[in-house]
PDB file of C-alpha atoms in Angstrom:
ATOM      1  CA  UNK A 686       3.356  10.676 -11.829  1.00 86.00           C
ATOM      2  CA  UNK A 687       3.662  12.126  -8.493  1.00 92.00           C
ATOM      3  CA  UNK A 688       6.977  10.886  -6.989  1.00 95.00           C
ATOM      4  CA  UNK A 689       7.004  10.177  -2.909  1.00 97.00           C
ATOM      5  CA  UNK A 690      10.606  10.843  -1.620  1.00 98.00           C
ATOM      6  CA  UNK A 691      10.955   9.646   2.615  1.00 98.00           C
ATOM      7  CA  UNK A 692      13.921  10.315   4.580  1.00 96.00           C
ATOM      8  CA  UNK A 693      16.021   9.253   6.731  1.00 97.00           C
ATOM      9  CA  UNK A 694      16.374   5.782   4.978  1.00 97.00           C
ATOM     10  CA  UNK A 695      16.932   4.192   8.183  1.00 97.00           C
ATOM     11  CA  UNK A 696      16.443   5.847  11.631  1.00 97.00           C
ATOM     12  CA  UNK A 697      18.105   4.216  14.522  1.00 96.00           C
ATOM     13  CA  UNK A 698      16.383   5.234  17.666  1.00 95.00           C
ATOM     14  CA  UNK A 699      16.193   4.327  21.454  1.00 95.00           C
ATOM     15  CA  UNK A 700      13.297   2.498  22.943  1.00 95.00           C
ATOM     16  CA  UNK A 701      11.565   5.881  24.674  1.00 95.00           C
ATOM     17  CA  UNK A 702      12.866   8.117  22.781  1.00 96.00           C
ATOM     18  CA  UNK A 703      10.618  10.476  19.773  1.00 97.00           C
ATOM     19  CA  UNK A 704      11.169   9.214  16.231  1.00 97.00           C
ATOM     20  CA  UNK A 705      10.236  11.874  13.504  1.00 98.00           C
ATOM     21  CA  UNK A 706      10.162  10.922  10.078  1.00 98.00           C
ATOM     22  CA  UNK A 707       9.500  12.803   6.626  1.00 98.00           C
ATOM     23  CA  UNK A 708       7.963  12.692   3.522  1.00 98.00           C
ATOM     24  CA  UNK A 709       7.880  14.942   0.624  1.00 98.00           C
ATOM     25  CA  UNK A 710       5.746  14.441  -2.601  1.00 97.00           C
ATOM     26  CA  UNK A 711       7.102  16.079  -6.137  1.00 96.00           C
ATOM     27  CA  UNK A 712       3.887  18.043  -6.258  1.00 94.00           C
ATOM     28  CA  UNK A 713       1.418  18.695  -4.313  1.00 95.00           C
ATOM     29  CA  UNK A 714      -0.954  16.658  -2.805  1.00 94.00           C
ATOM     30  CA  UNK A 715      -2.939  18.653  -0.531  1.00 95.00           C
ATOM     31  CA  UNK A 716      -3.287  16.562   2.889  1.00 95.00           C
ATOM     32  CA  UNK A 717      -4.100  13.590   0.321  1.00 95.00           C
ATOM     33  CA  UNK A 718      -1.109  11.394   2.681  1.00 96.00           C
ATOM     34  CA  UNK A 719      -0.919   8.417   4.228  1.00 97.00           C
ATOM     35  CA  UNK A 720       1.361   6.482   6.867  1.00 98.00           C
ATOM     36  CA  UNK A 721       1.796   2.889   6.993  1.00 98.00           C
ATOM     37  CA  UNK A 722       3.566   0.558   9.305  1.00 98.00           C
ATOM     38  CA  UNK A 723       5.030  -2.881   8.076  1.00 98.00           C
ATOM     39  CA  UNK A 724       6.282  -5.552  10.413  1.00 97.00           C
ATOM     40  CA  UNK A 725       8.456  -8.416   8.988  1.00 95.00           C
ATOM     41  CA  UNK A 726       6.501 -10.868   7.098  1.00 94.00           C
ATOM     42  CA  UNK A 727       3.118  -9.042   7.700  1.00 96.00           C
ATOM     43  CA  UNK A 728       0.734  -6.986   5.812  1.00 97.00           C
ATOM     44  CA  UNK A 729       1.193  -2.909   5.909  1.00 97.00           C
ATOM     45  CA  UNK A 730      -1.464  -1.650   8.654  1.00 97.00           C
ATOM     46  CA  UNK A 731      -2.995   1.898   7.942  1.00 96.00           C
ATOM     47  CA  UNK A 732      -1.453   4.395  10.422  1.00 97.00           C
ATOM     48  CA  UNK A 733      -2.542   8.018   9.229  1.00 97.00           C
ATOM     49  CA  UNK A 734      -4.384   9.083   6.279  1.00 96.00           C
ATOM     50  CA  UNK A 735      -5.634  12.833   5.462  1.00 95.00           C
ATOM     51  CA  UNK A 736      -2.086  13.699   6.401  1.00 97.00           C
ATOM     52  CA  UNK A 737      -3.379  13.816  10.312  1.00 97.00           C
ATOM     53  CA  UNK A 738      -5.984  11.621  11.459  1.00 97.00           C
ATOM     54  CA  UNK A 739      -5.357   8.256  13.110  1.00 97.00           C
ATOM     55  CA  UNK A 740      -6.995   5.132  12.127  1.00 95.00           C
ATOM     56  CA  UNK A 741      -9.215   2.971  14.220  1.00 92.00           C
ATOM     57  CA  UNK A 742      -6.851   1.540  17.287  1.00 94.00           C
ATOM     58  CA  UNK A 743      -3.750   3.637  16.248  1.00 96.00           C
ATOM     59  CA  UNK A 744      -2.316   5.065  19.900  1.00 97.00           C
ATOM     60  CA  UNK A 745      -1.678   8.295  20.165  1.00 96.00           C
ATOM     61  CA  UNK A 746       1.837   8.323  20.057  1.00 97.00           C
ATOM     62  CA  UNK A 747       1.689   7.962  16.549  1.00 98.00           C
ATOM     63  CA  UNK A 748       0.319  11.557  15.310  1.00 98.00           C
ATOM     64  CA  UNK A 749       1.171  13.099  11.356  1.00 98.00           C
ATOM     65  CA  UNK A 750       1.215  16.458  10.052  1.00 98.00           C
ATOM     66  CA  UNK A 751       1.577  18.715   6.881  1.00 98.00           C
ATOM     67  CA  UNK A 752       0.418  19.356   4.095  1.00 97.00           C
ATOM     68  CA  UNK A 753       1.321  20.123   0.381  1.00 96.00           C
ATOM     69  CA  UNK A 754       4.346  18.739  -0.340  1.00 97.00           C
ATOM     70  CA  UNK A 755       5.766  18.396   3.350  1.00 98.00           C
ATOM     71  CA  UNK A 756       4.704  15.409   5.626  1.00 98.00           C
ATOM     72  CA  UNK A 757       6.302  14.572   8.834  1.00 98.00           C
ATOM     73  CA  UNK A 758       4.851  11.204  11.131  1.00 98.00           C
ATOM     74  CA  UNK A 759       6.292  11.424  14.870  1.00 98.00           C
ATOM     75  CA  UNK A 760       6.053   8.291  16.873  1.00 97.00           C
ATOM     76  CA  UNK A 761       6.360  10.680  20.813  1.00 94.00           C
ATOM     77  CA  UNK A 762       7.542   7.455  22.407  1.00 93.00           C
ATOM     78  CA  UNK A 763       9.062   4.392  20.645  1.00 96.00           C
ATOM     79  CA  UNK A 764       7.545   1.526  22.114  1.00 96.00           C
ATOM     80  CA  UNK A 765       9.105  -1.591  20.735  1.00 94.00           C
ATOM     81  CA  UNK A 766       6.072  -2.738  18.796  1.00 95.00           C
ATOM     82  CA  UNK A 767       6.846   0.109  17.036  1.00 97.00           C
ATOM     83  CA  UNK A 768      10.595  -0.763  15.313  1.00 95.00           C
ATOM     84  CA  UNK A 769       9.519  -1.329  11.731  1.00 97.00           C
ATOM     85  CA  UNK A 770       9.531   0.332   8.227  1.00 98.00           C
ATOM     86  CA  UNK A 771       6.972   2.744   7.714  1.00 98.00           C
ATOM     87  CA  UNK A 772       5.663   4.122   4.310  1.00 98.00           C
ATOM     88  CA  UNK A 773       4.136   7.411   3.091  1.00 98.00           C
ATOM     89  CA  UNK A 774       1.509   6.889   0.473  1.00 96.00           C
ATOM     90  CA  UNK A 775      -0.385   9.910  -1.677  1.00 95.00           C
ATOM     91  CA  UNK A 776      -4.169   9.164  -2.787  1.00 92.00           C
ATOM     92  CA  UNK A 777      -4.685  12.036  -5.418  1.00 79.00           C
ATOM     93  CA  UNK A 778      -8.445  12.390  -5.928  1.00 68.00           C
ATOM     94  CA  UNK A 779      -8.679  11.788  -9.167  1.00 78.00           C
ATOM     95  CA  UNK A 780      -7.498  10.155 -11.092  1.00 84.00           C
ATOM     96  CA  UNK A 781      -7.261   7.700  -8.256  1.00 86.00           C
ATOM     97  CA  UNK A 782      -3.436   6.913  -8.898  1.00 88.00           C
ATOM     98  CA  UNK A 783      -1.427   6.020  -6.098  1.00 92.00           C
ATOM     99  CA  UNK A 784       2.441   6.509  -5.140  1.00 94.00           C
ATOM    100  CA  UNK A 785       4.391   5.204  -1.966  1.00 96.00           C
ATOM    101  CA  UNK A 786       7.382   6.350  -0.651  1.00 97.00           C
ATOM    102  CA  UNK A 787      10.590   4.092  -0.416  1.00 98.00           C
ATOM    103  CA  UNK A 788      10.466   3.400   3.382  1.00 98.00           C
ATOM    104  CA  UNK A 789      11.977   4.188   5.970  1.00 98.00           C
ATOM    105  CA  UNK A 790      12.976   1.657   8.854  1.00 98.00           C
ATOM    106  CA  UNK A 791      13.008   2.403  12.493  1.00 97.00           C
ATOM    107  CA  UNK A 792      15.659  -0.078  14.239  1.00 95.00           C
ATOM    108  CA  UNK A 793      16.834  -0.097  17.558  1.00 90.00           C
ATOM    109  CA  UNK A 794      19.812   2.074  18.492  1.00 89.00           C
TER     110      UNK A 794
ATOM    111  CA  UNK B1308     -15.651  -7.421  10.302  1.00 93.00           C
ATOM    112  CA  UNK B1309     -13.339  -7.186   7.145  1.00 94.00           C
ATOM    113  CA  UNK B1310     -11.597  -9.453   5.627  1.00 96.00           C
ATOM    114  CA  UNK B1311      -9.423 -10.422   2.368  1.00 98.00           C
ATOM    115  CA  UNK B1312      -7.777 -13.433   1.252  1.00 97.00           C
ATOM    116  CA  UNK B1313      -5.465 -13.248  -1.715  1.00 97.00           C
ATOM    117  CA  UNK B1314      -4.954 -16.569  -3.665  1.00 97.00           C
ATOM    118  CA  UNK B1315      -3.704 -17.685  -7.157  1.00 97.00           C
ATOM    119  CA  UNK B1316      -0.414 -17.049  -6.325  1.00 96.00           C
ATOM    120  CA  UNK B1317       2.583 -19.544  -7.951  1.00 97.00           C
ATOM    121  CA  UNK B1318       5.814 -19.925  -9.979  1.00 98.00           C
ATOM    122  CA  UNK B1319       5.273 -19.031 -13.649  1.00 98.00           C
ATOM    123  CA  UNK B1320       7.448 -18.902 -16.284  1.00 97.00           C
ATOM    124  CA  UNK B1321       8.495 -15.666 -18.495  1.00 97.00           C
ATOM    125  CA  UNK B1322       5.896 -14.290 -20.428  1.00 98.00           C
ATOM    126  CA  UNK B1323       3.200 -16.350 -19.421  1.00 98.00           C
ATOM    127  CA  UNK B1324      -0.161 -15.466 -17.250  1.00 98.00           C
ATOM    128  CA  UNK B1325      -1.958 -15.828 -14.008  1.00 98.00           C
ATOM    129  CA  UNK B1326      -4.846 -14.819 -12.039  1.00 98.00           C
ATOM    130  CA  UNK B1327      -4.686 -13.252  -8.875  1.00 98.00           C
ATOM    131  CA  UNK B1328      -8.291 -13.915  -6.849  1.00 98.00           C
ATOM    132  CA  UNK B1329      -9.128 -11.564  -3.629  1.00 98.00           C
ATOM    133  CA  UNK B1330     -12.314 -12.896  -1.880  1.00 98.00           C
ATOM    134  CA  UNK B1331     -13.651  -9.947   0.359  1.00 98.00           C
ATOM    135  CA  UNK B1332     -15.964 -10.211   3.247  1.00 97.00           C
ATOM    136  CA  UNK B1333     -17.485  -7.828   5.069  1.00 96.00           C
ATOM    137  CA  UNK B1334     -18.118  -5.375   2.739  1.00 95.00           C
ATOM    138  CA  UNK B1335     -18.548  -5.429  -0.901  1.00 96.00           C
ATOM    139  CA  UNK B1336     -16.109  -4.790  -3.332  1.00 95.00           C
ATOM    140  CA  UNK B1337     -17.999  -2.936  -5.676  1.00 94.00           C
ATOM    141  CA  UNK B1338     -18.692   0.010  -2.758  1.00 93.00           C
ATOM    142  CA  UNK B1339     -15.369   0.970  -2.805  1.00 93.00           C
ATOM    143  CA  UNK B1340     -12.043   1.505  -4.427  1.00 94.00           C
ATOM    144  CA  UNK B1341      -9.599  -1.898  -4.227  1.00 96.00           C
ATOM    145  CA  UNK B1342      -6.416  -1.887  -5.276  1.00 96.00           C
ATOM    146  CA  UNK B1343      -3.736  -4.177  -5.828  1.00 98.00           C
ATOM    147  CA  UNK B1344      -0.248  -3.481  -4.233  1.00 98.00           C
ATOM    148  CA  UNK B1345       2.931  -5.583  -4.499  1.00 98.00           C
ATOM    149  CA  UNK B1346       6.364  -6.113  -3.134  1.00 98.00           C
ATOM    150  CA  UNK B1347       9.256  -7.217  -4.259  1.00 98.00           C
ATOM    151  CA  UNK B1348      11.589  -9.152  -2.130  1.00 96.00           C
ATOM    152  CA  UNK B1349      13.596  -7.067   0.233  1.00 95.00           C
ATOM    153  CA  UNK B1350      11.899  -4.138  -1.052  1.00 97.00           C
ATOM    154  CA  UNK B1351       9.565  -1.561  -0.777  1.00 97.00           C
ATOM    155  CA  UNK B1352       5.714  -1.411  -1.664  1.00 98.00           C
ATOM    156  CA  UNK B1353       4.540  -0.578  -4.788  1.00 97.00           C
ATOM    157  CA  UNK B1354       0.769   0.354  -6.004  1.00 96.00           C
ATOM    158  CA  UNK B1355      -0.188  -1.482  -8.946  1.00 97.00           C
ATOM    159  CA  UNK B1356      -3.924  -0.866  -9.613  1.00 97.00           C
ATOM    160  CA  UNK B1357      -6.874   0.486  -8.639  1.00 95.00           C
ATOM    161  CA  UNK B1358     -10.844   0.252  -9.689  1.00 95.00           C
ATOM    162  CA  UNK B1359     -13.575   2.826  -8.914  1.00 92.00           C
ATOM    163  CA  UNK B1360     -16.420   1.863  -6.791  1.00 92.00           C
ATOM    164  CA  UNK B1361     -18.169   2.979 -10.868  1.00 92.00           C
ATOM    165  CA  UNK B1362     -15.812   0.780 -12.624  1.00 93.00           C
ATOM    166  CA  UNK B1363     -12.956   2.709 -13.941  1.00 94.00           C
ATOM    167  CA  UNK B1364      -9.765   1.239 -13.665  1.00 96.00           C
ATOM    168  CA  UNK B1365      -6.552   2.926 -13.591  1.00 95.00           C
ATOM    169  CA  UNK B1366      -2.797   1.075 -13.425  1.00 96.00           C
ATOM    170  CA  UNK B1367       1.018   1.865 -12.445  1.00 95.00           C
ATOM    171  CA  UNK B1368       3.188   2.450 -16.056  1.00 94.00           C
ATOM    172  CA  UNK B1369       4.843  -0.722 -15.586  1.00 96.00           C
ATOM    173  CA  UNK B1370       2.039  -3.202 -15.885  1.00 97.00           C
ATOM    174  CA  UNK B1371      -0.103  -0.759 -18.444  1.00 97.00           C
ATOM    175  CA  UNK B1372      -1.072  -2.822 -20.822  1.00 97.00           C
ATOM    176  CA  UNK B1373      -0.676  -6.223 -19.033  1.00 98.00           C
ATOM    177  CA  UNK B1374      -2.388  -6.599 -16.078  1.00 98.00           C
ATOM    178  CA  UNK B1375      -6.325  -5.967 -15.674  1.00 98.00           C
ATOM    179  CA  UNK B1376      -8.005  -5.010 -12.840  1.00 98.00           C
ATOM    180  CA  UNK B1377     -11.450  -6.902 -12.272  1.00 98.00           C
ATOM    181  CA  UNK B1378     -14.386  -7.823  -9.845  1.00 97.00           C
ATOM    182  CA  UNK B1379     -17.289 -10.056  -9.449  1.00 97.00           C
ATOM    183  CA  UNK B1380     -19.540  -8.509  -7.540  1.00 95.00           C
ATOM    184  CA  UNK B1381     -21.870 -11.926  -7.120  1.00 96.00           C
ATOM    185  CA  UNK B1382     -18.725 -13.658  -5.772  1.00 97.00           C
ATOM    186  CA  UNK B1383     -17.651 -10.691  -4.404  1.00 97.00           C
ATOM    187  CA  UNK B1384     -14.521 -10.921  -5.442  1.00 98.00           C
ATOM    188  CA  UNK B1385     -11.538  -8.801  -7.045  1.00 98.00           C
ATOM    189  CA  UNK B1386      -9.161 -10.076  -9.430  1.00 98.00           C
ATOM    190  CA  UNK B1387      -5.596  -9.246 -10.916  1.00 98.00           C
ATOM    191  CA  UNK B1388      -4.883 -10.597 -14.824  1.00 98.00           C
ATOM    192  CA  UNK B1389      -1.084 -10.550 -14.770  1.00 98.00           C
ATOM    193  CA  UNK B1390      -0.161 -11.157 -18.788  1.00 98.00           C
ATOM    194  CA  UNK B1391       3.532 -11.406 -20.155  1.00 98.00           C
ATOM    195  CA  UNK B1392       4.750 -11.820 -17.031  1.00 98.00           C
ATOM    196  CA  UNK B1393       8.407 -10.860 -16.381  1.00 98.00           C
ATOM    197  CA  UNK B1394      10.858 -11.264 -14.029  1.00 98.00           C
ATOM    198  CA  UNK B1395      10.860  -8.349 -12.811  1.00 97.00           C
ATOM    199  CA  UNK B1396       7.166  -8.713 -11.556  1.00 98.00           C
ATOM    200  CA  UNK B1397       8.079 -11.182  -8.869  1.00 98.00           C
ATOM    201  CA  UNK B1398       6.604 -10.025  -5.762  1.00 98.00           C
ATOM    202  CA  UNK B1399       4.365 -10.540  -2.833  1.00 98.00           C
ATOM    203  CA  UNK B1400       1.235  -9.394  -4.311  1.00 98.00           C
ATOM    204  CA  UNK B1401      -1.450  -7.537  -2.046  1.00 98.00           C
ATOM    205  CA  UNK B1402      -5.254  -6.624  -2.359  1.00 98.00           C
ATOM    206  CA  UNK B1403      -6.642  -4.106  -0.147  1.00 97.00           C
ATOM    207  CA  UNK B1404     -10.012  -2.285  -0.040  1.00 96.00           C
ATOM    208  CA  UNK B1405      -9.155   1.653  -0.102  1.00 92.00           C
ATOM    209  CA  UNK B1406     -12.286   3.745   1.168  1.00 86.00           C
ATOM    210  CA  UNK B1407     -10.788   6.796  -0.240  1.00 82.00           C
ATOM    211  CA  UNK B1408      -8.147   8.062   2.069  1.00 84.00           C
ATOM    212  CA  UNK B1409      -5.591   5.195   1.880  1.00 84.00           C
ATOM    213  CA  UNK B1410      -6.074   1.163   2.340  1.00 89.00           C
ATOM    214  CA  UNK B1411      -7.344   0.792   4.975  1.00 89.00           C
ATOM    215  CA  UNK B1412      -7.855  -3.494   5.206  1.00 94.00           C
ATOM    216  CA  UNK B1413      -5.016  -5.754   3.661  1.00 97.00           C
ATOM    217  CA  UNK B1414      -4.966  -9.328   2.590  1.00 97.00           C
ATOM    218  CA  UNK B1415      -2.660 -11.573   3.381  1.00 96.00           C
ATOM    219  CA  UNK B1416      -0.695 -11.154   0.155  1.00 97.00           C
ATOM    220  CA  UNK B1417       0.016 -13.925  -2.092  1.00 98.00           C
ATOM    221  CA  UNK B1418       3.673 -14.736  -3.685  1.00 98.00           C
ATOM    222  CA  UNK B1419       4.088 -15.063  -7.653  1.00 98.00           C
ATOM    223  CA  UNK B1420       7.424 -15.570  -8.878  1.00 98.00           C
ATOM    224  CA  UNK B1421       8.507 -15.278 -12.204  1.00 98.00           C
ATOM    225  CA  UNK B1422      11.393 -17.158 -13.432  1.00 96.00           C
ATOM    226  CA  UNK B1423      12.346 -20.204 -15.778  1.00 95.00           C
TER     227      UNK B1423
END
C-alpha cells in the first residue's frame, strides 16, 4: 500500500499571505496526485489532480507541483474562502487503489 | 450537470449490515470509475473502494472481505454492502465518480454509525 504522509499538520497563516503545503508518497507515484479542499460540514472539492493541473473553476492562486514522491500545493494568496483542511490523494493506474494523506488545516494566524 | 446523492445511511448495531445507495445523474456510472470514501468523525478521509468502468472492483484492507462494491447500471446507481459492521466503521460515508485522475464530483455523504 502506498502510504501518503502531508505536512505541516496545521499551518497557521495570514489572510494575504502564500501558504505552501507538502506531500510525500512512500513510493512513487509519478504525477498520479491529487489536492483536495474540505470546508466544515461539506463534501471534499477536487483542487489539483496530475500533480499540476487545476480543475474546472479552481483560481489560480491555487497551483501544485512535483512529481515522484514530492508534492507541494501553494495557495499565492490566502483568501479567506480558502482556510480549510486540504488533502493529497495518489490514483496509481492500476490497480486503481487509492491513498489520502492525513490533512493538513490552514487556520487563520 | 453532475450529480450524486448518497442514501441508506443509519444507526446499526455491531456486526450487522447495510446498504449504502448512490443515485448518479448526469453521467453514467458504468463509464467511469466510482468510489466510495468515508470519514470518521473529527478525522481525516479515507478511500474505501473503487469499481472499473469494466467491472473490477478493488477495496481498502480494512473492509476486504466485508463490504462489496456494486452498480445498477438501469437505475444508474452505485452501491456499498457494508457486512459485520464494526465500530470502528462509523463514518460519514461518500460516493464520488473518479474519471481517472482523482474524484472529481462528490455526494453529499451519508452518516452510518455503528454502535449498540
Amino acid at each position: 500500500e502506498i502510504v501518503m504522509t502531508q505536512s505541516p499538520v496545521t499551518l497557521s497563516v495570514s489572510p494575504g499571505e502564500r501558504a505552501t503545503l507538502s506531500c510525500r508518497a512512500s513510493q512513487s507515484v509519478s504525477t498520479n496526485l491529487a489536492w483536495f479542499q474540505q470546508k466544515r460540514g461539506q463534501a471534499p472539492r477536487l483542487l489539483i489532480y496530475g500533480a499540476s493541473t487545476r480543475a474546472t473553476g479552481i483560481p489560480d492562486r491555487f497551483s501544485g507541483s512535483g512529481s515522484g514522491t514530492e508534492f507541494t500545493l501553494t495557495i499565492s494568496s490566502l483568501q479567506s474562502e480558502d482556510f480549510a483542511v486540504y488533502y493529497c490523494q495518489q490514483y496509481n493506474n492500476w490497480p486503481p487503489r487509492r491513498t489520502f494523506g492525513q490533512g493538513t488545516k490552514v487556520e487563520v494566524k | 450537470e453532475v450529480q450524486l446523492l448518497e442514501s441508506g445511511g443509519g444507526l446499526v448495531q455491531p456486526g450487522g449490515s447495510l446498504r449504502l445507495s448512490c443515485a448518479a445523474s448526469g453521467f453514467t456510472v458504468s463509464s467511469t470509475y466510482m468510489s466510495w470514501v468515508r470519514q470518521a468523525p473529527g478525522k481525516g478521509l479515507e478511500w474505501v473502494s473503487i469499481i472499473h468502468s469494466g467491472g473490477s472492483t478493488y477495496y481498502a484492507d480494512s473492509v476486504k472481505g466485508r463490504f462489496t462494491i456494486s452498480r445498477d447500471i438501469s437505475k444508474n446507481t452505485l452501491y456499498l454492502q457494508m457486512n459485520s459492521l464494526r465500530a470502528e466503521d462509523t463514518a460519514v460515508y461518500y460516493c464520488a465518480r473518479d474519471t481517472g485522475v482523482g474524484a472529481s464530483e462528490w455526494g453529499q455523504g451519508t452518516l452510518v454509525t455503528v454502535s449498540s
